[in-house]
PDB file of C-alpha atoms in Angstrom:
ATOM      1  CA  MET H   1       0.047  -0.223   0.288  1.00 91.00           C
ATOM      2  CA  GLN H   2       3.004   2.188   0.962  1.00 87.00           C
ATOM      3  CA  TYR H   3       4.443   1.572  -2.584  1.00 88.00           C
ATOM      4  CA  TRP H   4       1.077   2.285  -4.321  1.00 90.00           C
ATOM      5  CA  VAL H   5       0.657   5.514  -2.440  1.00 91.00           C
ATOM      6  CA  THR H   6       4.074   6.841  -3.003  1.00 88.00           C
ATOM      7  CA  ASP H   7       4.188   5.600  -6.681  1.00 89.00           C
ATOM      8  CA  SER H   8       0.760   7.518  -7.469  1.00 90.00           C
ATOM      9  CA  TRP H   9       2.064  10.591  -6.078  1.00 87.00           C
ATOM     10  CA  THR H  10       4.734  10.502  -7.922  1.00 87.00           C
ATOM     11  CA  ARG H  11       2.985  10.539 -10.770  1.00 89.00           C
ATOM     12  CA  VAL H  12       0.894  12.806 -10.429  1.00 88.00           C
ATOM     13  CA  THR H  13       3.125  15.275  -9.045  1.00 85.00           C
ATOM     14  CA  ALA H  14       6.061  14.941 -12.162  1.00 83.00           C
ATOM     15  CA  ARG H  15       6.756  18.137 -13.422  1.00 77.00           C
ATOM     16  CA  HIS H  16       7.497  16.495 -16.823  1.00 67.00           C
ATOM     17  CA  HIS H  17       9.977  18.990 -17.976  1.00 69.00           C
ATOM     18  CA  THR H  18      13.724  19.830 -16.730  1.00 71.00           C
ATOM     19  CA  ARG H  19      15.669  23.021 -16.493  1.00 77.00           C
ATOM     20  CA  ASP H  20      19.148  22.104 -16.184  1.00 91.00           C
ATOM     21  CA  VAL H  21      19.731  18.487 -17.558  1.00 96.00           C
ATOM     22  CA  ILE H  22      20.418  17.018 -20.967  1.00 97.00           C
ATOM     23  CA  ILE H  23      21.792  13.400 -22.035  1.00 97.00           C
ATOM     24  CA  ALA H  24      24.242  13.101 -24.687  1.00 97.00           C
ATOM     25  CA  ALA H  25      23.426   9.308 -25.468  1.00 97.00           C
ATOM     26  CA  ILE H  26      25.783   6.662 -26.947  1.00 97.00           C
ATOM     27  CA  ASP H  27      22.664   5.366 -28.866  1.00 96.00           C
ATOM     28  CA  GLU H  28      22.357   3.324 -32.112  1.00 95.00           C
ATOM     29  CA  ASN H  29      22.920   6.400 -34.185  1.00 95.00           C
ATOM     30  CA  SER H  30      26.541   6.948 -32.545  1.00 96.00           C
ATOM     31  CA  ILE H  31      27.746   3.748 -32.657  1.00 95.00           C
ATOM     32  CA  GLY H  32      26.622   3.083 -36.444  1.00 95.00           C
ATOM     33  CA  ILE H  33      28.748   6.725 -36.719  1.00 95.00           C
ATOM     34  CA  LEU H  34      30.908   6.506 -34.476  1.00 95.00           C
ATOM     35  CA  GLY H  35      32.419   2.542 -34.177  1.00 94.00           C
ATOM     36  CA  PRO H  36      31.251  -0.140 -32.309  1.00 93.00           C
ATOM     37  CA  TRP H  37      31.375  -0.236 -28.400  1.00 90.00           C
ATOM     38  CA  PRO H  38      33.361  -0.188 -26.902  1.00 91.00           C
ATOM     39  CA  TRP H  39      34.604   2.941 -27.587  1.00 95.00           C
ATOM     40  CA  PRO H  40      38.476   4.410 -27.577  1.00 96.00           C
ATOM     41  CA  ARG H  41      39.230   6.557 -24.761  1.00 97.00           C
ATOM     42  CA  GLU H  42      39.995   9.166 -27.252  1.00 97.00           C
ATOM     43  CA  LEU H  43      36.198   9.434 -27.963  1.00 96.00           C
ATOM     44  CA  TYR H  44      35.206  10.290 -24.626  1.00 98.00           C
ATOM     45  CA  ALA H  45      38.187  13.035 -24.696  1.00 98.00           C
ATOM     46  CA  ARG H  46      36.567  14.288 -28.039  1.00 97.00           C
ATOM     47  CA  LEU H  47      33.101  14.549 -26.134  1.00 98.00           C
ATOM     48  CA  VAL H  48      34.472  16.261 -23.217  1.00 98.00           C
ATOM     49  CA  ARG H  49      35.812  19.149 -25.042  1.00 98.00           C
ATOM     50  CA  VAL H  50      33.503  19.783 -26.719  1.00 98.00           C
ATOM     51  CA  LEU H  51      31.140  19.628 -24.018  1.00 98.00           C
ATOM     52  CA  SER H  52      33.283  21.604 -21.829  1.00 97.00           C
ATOM     53  CA  GLY H  53      34.048  24.122 -24.507  1.00 97.00           C
ATOM     54  CA  ALA H  54      30.667  24.899 -25.086  1.00 97.00           C
ATOM     55  CA  GLY H  55      30.341  25.930 -21.619  1.00 97.00           C
ATOM     56  CA  ALA H  56      28.459  22.754 -20.029  1.00 98.00           C
ATOM     57  CA  ARG H  57      28.221  23.601 -16.294  1.00 97.00           C
ATOM     58  CA  ALA H  58      29.067  19.890 -14.935  1.00 98.00           C
ATOM     59  CA  ILE H  59      29.871  16.386 -17.267  1.00 98.00           C
ATOM     60  CA  GLY H  60      29.009  13.121 -15.989  1.00 98.00           C
ATOM     61  CA  LEU H  61      30.215  10.048 -17.627  1.00 98.00           C
ATOM     62  CA  ASP H  62      27.958   7.560 -16.703  1.00 96.00           C
ATOM     63  CA  LEU H  63      30.241   4.640 -17.531  1.00 96.00           C
ATOM     64  CA  ILE H  64      32.823   2.272 -16.206  1.00 93.00           C
ATOM     65  CA  LEU H  65      36.119   3.324 -17.201  1.00 96.00           C
ATOM     66  CA  ASP H  66      38.049   0.921 -14.666  1.00 92.00           C
ATOM     67  CA  ARG H  67      40.464  -0.724 -16.359  1.00 91.00           C
ATOM     68  CA  PRO H  68      43.523   1.124 -18.243  1.00 94.00           C
ATOM     69  CA  ARG H  69      43.583   1.246 -21.966  1.00 96.00           C
ATOM     70  CA  PRO H  70      45.098   3.289 -24.646  1.00 95.00           C
ATOM     71  CA  GLY H  71      44.197   7.076 -25.033  1.00 96.00           C
ATOM     72  CA  ASP H  72      43.831   7.014 -21.007  1.00 97.00           C
ATOM     73  CA  SER H  73      46.432  10.001 -21.207  1.00 97.00           C
ATOM     74  CA  ILE H  74      44.392  11.654 -23.469  1.00 98.00           C
ATOM     75  CA  LEU H  75      41.103  11.611 -21.786  1.00 98.00           C
ATOM     76  CA  ALA H  76      42.724  11.901 -18.630  1.00 98.00           C
ATOM     77  CA  ALA H  77      44.345  15.551 -19.661  1.00 98.00           C
ATOM     78  CA  ALA H  78      40.655  16.412 -21.230  1.00 98.00           C
ATOM     79  CA  ILE H  79      39.051  15.899 -18.205  1.00 98.00           C
ATOM     80  CA  SER H  80      42.092  17.555 -15.894  1.00 97.00           C
ATOM     81  CA  ALA H  81      41.029  20.592 -18.635  1.00 97.00           C
ATOM     82  CA  SER H  82      37.528  20.842 -17.817  1.00 96.00           C
ATOM     83  CA  LYS H  83      37.827  20.485 -13.844  1.00 95.00           C
ATOM     84  CA  ARG H  84      34.128  20.031 -14.256  1.00 97.00           C
ATOM     85  CA  VAL H  85      33.974  16.449 -15.202  1.00 98.00           C
ATOM     86  CA  VAL H  86      32.798  13.551 -12.893  1.00 98.00           C
ATOM     87  CA  LEU H  87      33.504  10.167 -13.040  1.00 98.00           C
ATOM     88  CA  THR H  88      31.899   6.793 -11.935  1.00 97.00           C
ATOM     89  CA  VAL H  89      32.112   4.543  -8.872  1.00 94.00           C
ATOM     90  CA  SER H  90      30.973   0.884  -9.204  1.00 88.00           C
ATOM     91  CA  ALA H  91      31.023  -2.303  -6.920  1.00 80.00           C
ATOM     92  CA  ASP H  92      31.067  -5.763  -8.502  1.00 69.00           C
ATOM     93  CA  GLU H  93      28.494  -7.002  -5.533  1.00 60.00           C
ATOM     94  CA  ASN H  94      26.703  -5.302  -2.489  1.00 50.00           C
ATOM     95  CA  ILE H  95      26.470  -7.518   0.721  1.00 46.00           C
ATOM     96  CA  GLY H  96      23.081  -6.021   1.231  1.00 44.00           C
ATOM     97  CA  HIS H  97      22.585  -3.934   3.975  1.00 44.00           C
ATOM     98  CA  LEU H  98      22.604  -0.258   4.998  1.00 44.00           C
ATOM     99  CA  MET H  99      24.943   1.263   6.928  1.00 44.00           C
ATOM    100  CA  ASP H 100      23.559   3.482   9.623  1.00 42.00           C
ATOM    101  CA  GLY H 101      24.502   7.190   8.586  1.00 43.00           C
ATOM    102  CA  GLU H 102      26.928   6.478   6.140  1.00 46.00           C
ATOM    103  CA  GLY H 103      25.529   4.310   2.848  1.00 59.00           C
ATOM    104  CA  LEU H 104      25.965   0.833   1.559  1.00 73.00           C
ATOM    105  CA  TYR H 105      29.213  -1.489   2.443  1.00 74.00           C
ATOM    106  CA  VAL H 106      30.562  -3.044  -0.831  1.00 77.00           C
ATOM    107  CA  GLU H 107      32.844  -5.907  -0.914  1.00 76.00           C
ATOM    108  CA  HIS H 108      34.756  -4.024  -3.129  1.00 81.00           C
ATOM    109  CA  VAL H 109      34.962  -0.328  -4.951  1.00 87.00           C
ATOM    110  CA  ILE H 110      35.666  -0.154  -8.439  1.00 89.00           C
ATOM    111  CA  LEU H 111      37.738   3.016  -9.444  1.00 93.00           C
ATOM    112  CA  PRO H 112      38.505   4.767 -12.513  1.00 96.00           C
ATOM    113  CA  SER H 113      41.942   3.803 -13.715  1.00 96.00           C
ATOM    114  CA  PRO H 114      43.884   5.956 -11.736  1.00 96.00           C
ATOM    115  CA  SER H 115      44.726   8.655 -14.184  1.00 97.00           C
ATOM    116  CA  LEU H 116      41.313   8.939 -14.720  1.00 98.00           C
ATOM    117  CA  ALA H 117      40.367   9.180 -11.025  1.00 97.00           C
ATOM    118  CA  GLU H 118      42.958  11.422 -10.576  1.00 97.00           C
ATOM    119  CA  ALA H 119      42.110  14.065 -13.169  1.00 97.00           C
ATOM    120  CA  ALA H 120      38.200  14.203 -12.457  1.00 97.00           C
ATOM    121  CA  GLY H 121      36.431  16.695 -10.559  1.00 96.00           C
ATOM    122  CA  SER H 122      34.697  14.213  -8.448  1.00 96.00           C
ATOM    123  CA  LEU H 123      33.754  10.725  -8.037  1.00 96.00           C
ATOM    124  CA  GLY H 124      30.368   9.013  -7.430  1.00 95.00           C
ATOM    125  CA  HIS H 125      28.907   5.945  -7.256  1.00 93.00           C
ATOM    126  CA  ILE H 126      25.977   4.516  -9.501  1.00 92.00           C
ATOM    127  CA  ALA H 127      24.419   1.704  -7.264  1.00 86.00           C
ATOM    128  CA  LEU H 128      21.247   1.708  -7.475  1.00 84.00           C
ATOM    129  CA  ILE H 129      19.201  -0.625  -4.421  1.00 82.00           C
ATOM    130  CA  TYR H 130      15.394  -2.213  -5.508  1.00 83.00           C
ATOM    131  CA  ASP H 131      12.727  -1.988  -3.345  1.00 84.00           C
ATOM    132  CA  GLY H 132      10.883  -5.305  -2.567  1.00 83.00           C
ATOM    133  CA  ASP H 133       8.617  -4.972  -5.807  1.00 87.00           C
ATOM    134  CA  GLY H 134      11.889  -4.825  -8.203  1.00 87.00           C
ATOM    135  CA  VAL H 135      11.094  -0.776  -8.351  1.00 91.00           C
ATOM    136  CA  ILE H 136      14.058   1.913  -8.019  1.00 92.00           C
ATOM    137  CA  ARG H 137      12.684   4.283  -5.553  1.00 91.00           C
ATOM    138  CA  HIS H 138      15.845   5.049  -3.215  1.00 88.00           C
ATOM    139  CA  LEU H 139      19.427   4.962  -3.955  1.00 87.00           C
ATOM    140  CA  PRO H 140      22.282   4.784  -1.397  1.00 88.00           C
ATOM    141  CA  THR H 141      23.288   8.720  -0.037  1.00 90.00           C
ATOM    142  CA  PHE H 142      26.780   6.860  -0.419  1.00 88.00           C
ATOM    143  CA  ILE H 143      28.899   3.807  -0.579  1.00 87.00           C
ATOM    144  CA  SER H 144      32.163   2.700   1.089  1.00 82.00           C
ATOM    145  CA  ASP H 145      34.535  -0.432   0.722  1.00 77.00           C
ATOM    146  CA  ILE H 146      33.783  -2.763   3.402  1.00 75.00           C
ATOM    147  CA  SER H 147      37.530  -3.198   3.804  1.00 73.00           C
ATOM    148  CA  ASP H 148      38.407   0.414   4.231  1.00 73.00           C
ATOM    149  CA  GLN H 149      35.508   2.251   5.393  1.00 66.00           C
ATOM    150  CA  LYS H 150      37.086   5.163   4.985  1.00 70.00           C
ATOM    151  CA  ARG H 151      36.747   5.290   1.256  1.00 78.00           C
ATOM    152  CA  ILE H 152      33.250   6.634   1.342  1.00 84.00           C
ATOM    153  CA  PHE H 153      31.266   7.648  -2.056  1.00 91.00           C
ATOM    154  CA  PRO H 154      28.569   9.955  -2.397  1.00 92.00           C
ATOM    155  CA  ALA H 155      25.980   8.869  -5.076  1.00 93.00           C
ATOM    156  CA  PHE H 156      27.033   9.921  -9.068  1.00 96.00           C
ATOM    157  CA  GLY H 157      23.948  12.537  -9.266  1.00 96.00           C
ATOM    158  CA  ILE H 158      24.857  13.815  -5.846  1.00 95.00           C
ATOM    159  CA  ALA H 159      28.169  14.379  -6.602  1.00 96.00           C
ATOM    160  CA  VAL H 160      27.202  16.007 -10.247  1.00 97.00           C
ATOM    161  CA  ALA H 161      24.480  18.146  -8.929  1.00 95.00           C
ATOM    162  CA  ALA H 162      27.928  19.690  -5.945  1.00 96.00           C
ATOM    163  CA  VAL H 163      30.083  20.176  -9.127  1.00 97.00           C
ATOM    164  CA  ALA H 164      27.051  21.781 -11.026  1.00 96.00           C
ATOM    165  CA  ALA H 165      26.718  23.943  -7.938  1.00 94.00           C
ATOM    166  CA  ASN H 166      30.069  24.615  -7.163  1.00 94.00           C
ATOM    167  CA  ILE H 167      30.355  22.583  -3.986  1.00 94.00           C
ATOM    168  CA  ASP H 168      33.259  21.224  -3.308  1.00 90.00           C
ATOM    169  CA  ARG H 169      33.123  17.718  -2.487  1.00 84.00           C
ATOM    170  CA  HIS H 170      34.281  18.589   1.359  1.00 84.00           C
ATOM    171  CA  GLU H 171      30.766  20.353   1.565  1.00 89.00           C
ATOM    172  CA  ILE H 172      28.576  17.082   1.442  1.00 90.00           C
ATOM    173  CA  LEU H 173      27.694  16.472   4.426  1.00 88.00           C
ATOM    174  CA  LEU H 174      25.264  13.965   6.146  1.00 83.00           C
ATOM    175  CA  SER H 175      24.025  13.678   9.303  1.00 83.00           C
ATOM    176  CA  PRO H 176      20.660  11.773  10.539  1.00 82.00           C
ATOM    177  CA  LYS H 177      17.792  11.810   7.893  1.00 88.00           C
ATOM    178  CA  ARG H 178      19.134  14.724   5.565  1.00 91.00           C
ATOM    179  CA  LEU H 179      21.901  15.426   3.166  1.00 92.00           C
ATOM    180  CA  LYS H 180      23.475  18.936   3.068  1.00 92.00           C
ATOM    181  CA  LEU H 181      25.009  20.183   0.085  1.00 90.00           C
ATOM    182  CA  GLY H 182      26.607  23.603   0.539  1.00 87.00           C
ATOM    183  CA  ASP H 183      23.337  25.774   1.257  1.00 89.00           C
ATOM    184  CA  MET H 184      21.230  22.928   0.259  1.00 89.00           C
ATOM    185  CA  ILE H 185      19.351  20.748   2.941  1.00 92.00           C
ATOM    186  CA  ILE H 186      17.829  17.469   1.311  1.00 92.00           C
ATOM    187  CA  PRO H 187      15.603  15.259   3.634  1.00 92.00           C
ATOM    188  CA  LEU H 188      16.577  11.409   3.456  1.00 91.00           C
ATOM    189  CA  ASP H 189      14.626   8.399   4.887  1.00 86.00           C
ATOM    190  CA  GLN H 190      15.418   6.399   8.017  1.00 83.00           C
ATOM    191  CA  GLN H 191      18.144   4.638   6.369  1.00 81.00           C
ATOM    192  CA  ASP H 192      19.623   7.764   5.221  1.00 84.00           C
ATOM    193  CA  ARG H 193      18.903   6.771   1.493  1.00 87.00           C
ATOM    194  CA  LEU H 194      17.683   9.476  -1.067  1.00 90.00           C
ATOM    195  CA  TRP H 195      14.657   9.184  -2.369  1.00 89.00           C
ATOM    196  CA  ILE H 196      14.751  10.161  -6.145  1.00 92.00           C
ATOM    197  CA  ARG H 197      11.588  12.627  -7.318  1.00 91.00           C
ATOM    198  CA  TYR H 198      11.339  11.605 -10.979  1.00 93.00           C
ATOM    199  CA  GLN H 199      10.662  14.032 -13.284  1.00 91.00           C
ATOM    200  CA  GLY H 200       8.471  11.980 -15.549  1.00 90.00           C
ATOM    201  CA  GLU H 201       8.263   8.731 -17.485  1.00 91.00           C
ATOM    202  CA  PRO H 202      11.435   7.538 -19.853  1.00 92.00           C
ATOM    203  CA  GLY H 203      12.218  10.166 -22.118  1.00 90.00           C
ATOM    204  CA  SER H 204      11.394  13.272 -20.052  1.00 91.00           C
ATOM    205  CA  PHE H 205      14.726  14.695 -20.493  1.00 93.00           C
ATOM    206  CA  PRO H 206      16.546  16.219 -23.536  1.00 94.00           C
ATOM    207  CA  SER H 207      18.696  13.828 -25.227  1.00 95.00           C
ATOM    208  CA  VAL H 208      21.400  14.178 -28.295  1.00 97.00           C
ATOM    209  CA  SER H 209      23.099  11.807 -30.030  1.00 97.00           C
ATOM    210  CA  ALA H 210      26.799  11.678 -28.848  1.00 97.00           C
ATOM    211  CA  ALA H 211      27.503  11.298 -32.694  1.00 97.00           C
ATOM    212  CA  ASP H 212      25.712  14.966 -33.325  1.00 97.00           C
ATOM    213  CA  VAL H 213      27.572  16.238 -30.272  1.00 97.00           C
ATOM    214  CA  LEU H 214      30.969  15.673 -32.111  1.00 95.00           C
ATOM    215  CA  THR H 215      29.726  16.059 -35.935  1.00 93.00           C
ATOM    216  CA  GLY H 216      28.844  19.675 -35.048  1.00 93.00           C
ATOM    217  CA  ARG H 217      24.912  19.101 -35.625  1.00 95.00           C
ATOM    218  CA  ILE H 218      23.867  20.299 -32.456  1.00 96.00           C
ATOM    219  CA  PRO H 219      24.306  24.128 -31.815  1.00 95.00           C
ATOM    220  CA  ARG H 220      27.375  24.961 -29.144  1.00 93.00           C
ATOM    221  CA  GLU H 221      24.444  26.929 -27.258  1.00 95.00           C
ATOM    222  CA  VAL H 222      22.189  24.394 -26.517  1.00 96.00           C
ATOM    223  CA  PHE H 223      24.673  22.787 -23.980  1.00 97.00           C
ATOM    224  CA  ARG H 224      25.550  26.571 -22.231  1.00 97.00           C
ATOM    225  CA  ASP H 225      25.294  26.064 -18.544  1.00 96.00           C
ATOM    226  CA  LYS H 226      23.927  23.026 -18.692  1.00 97.00           C
ATOM    227  CA  VAL H 227      24.620  19.713 -16.793  1.00 98.00           C
ATOM    228  CA  VAL H 228      25.444  16.797 -19.508  1.00 98.00           C
ATOM    229  CA  LEU H 229      25.114  13.137 -18.544  1.00 98.00           C
ATOM    230  CA  ILE H 230      26.837  10.779 -21.254  1.00 98.00           C
ATOM    231  CA  GLY H 231      25.243   7.680 -20.928  1.00 96.00           C
ATOM    232  CA  VAL H 232      24.367   4.689 -22.743  1.00 95.00           C
ATOM    233  CA  THR H 233      21.230   4.255 -24.277  1.00 94.00           C
ATOM    234  CA  SER H 234      22.019   1.629 -27.113  1.00 93.00           C
ATOM    235  CA  THR H 235      19.398  -1.370 -27.378  1.00 82.00           C
ATOM    236  CA  GLY H 236      21.576  -4.290 -25.944  1.00 84.00           C
ATOM    237  CA  LEU H 237      24.389  -2.223 -24.485  1.00 88.00           C
ATOM    238  CA  ALA H 238      22.238  -0.266 -22.081  1.00 85.00           C
ATOM    239  CA  ASP H 239      20.884  -0.921 -18.675  1.00 87.00           C
ATOM    240  CA  SER H 240      17.458  -0.658 -17.927  1.00 88.00           C
ATOM    241  CA  TRP H 241      15.474  -0.198 -14.706  1.00 90.00           C
ATOM    242  CA  THR H 242      11.403  -0.001 -13.517  1.00 91.00           C
ATOM    243  CA  THR H 243       9.859   3.012 -12.048  1.00 92.00           C
ATOM    244  CA  PRO H 244       7.159   4.286 -10.554  1.00 92.00           C
ATOM    245  CA  PHE H 245       5.982   4.688 -14.757  1.00 91.00           C
ATOM    246  CA  ALA H 246       6.589   1.194 -15.185  1.00 83.00           C
ATOM    247  CA  SER H 247       3.489   1.409 -17.099  1.00 82.00           C
ATOM    248  CA  SER H 248       5.864   3.467 -19.564  1.00 82.00           C
ATOM    249  CA  GLY H 249       8.672   0.842 -20.096  1.00 84.00           C
ATOM    250  CA  GLY H 250      12.252   0.628 -18.414  1.00 91.00           C
ATOM    251  CA  MET H 251      14.394   4.046 -17.938  1.00 93.00           C
ATOM    252  CA  TYR H 252      17.750   4.055 -18.944  1.00 94.00           C
ATOM    253  CA  GLY H 253      20.224   4.275 -16.065  1.00 93.00           C
ATOM    254  CA  ALA H 254      21.632   7.583 -17.560  1.00 95.00           C
ATOM    255  CA  GLU H 255      17.963   8.818 -17.118  1.00 95.00           C
ATOM    256  CA  VAL H 256      18.044   7.408 -13.356  1.00 95.00           C
ATOM    257  CA  HIS H 257      20.740   9.627 -12.706  1.00 96.00           C
ATOM    258  CA  ALA H 258      19.229  12.417 -14.725  1.00 96.00           C
ATOM    259  CA  ASN H 259      16.184  12.490 -12.054  1.00 95.00           C
ATOM    260  CA  ILE H 260      18.923  12.711  -9.186  1.00 94.00           C
ATOM    261  CA  VAL H 261      20.735  15.713 -10.573  1.00 95.00           C
ATOM    262  CA  GLU H 262      17.671  17.788 -11.425  1.00 92.00           C
TER     263      GLU H 262
END
């Protein structure tokens, strides 16, 4: 009953429009034009340079870039020059319980390759936790490595929002049932999880093809002062999640994170 009431309220109050977040989608069009997946790191570097040069307020790469690859030095240089790029932290497996006041314990935190992690403006985790009925309504505010609990990472969307608002990572503070980002106070639940206020059904956020970004088909003004999330939406490659808008189909991970940022 609580899930039903919460989801009904979410659908009724959804704004169905966004102001600040755009998704640069690695879609079928992009793979057809720029080559098969996985892409070389130089392509990501080009995307970062174009978006940064266009005046993007923050750039989030919703991609797992954990293993060193050729081209890392080029991508690291683009990330470092931007100073506004957030990379993802992931986990191979979580052990399923929430930490009081910290987030989620995980067996092993998977970081970006060292040169990329060092260059990033911030790092954020992409762990999403289902409720009992398989719907994504909350996320762990932080995750921590069970073997090194001093390694704590905020959620990816939180990290991106902080960069966009010029909030230093040290100004992301957690206290019982609330999260503080600079001057912003965000309420949390009893387990210190962040409730995701969805803006609408899948497709509510403006999305452009990454290939169109690189080929100049999208005017640079589109990205000025916007938050841009780069993520995979190509069928067969993208992750898909059940949300309170389940009747409209699954939602790509990049769009779930876009809802969190918004």
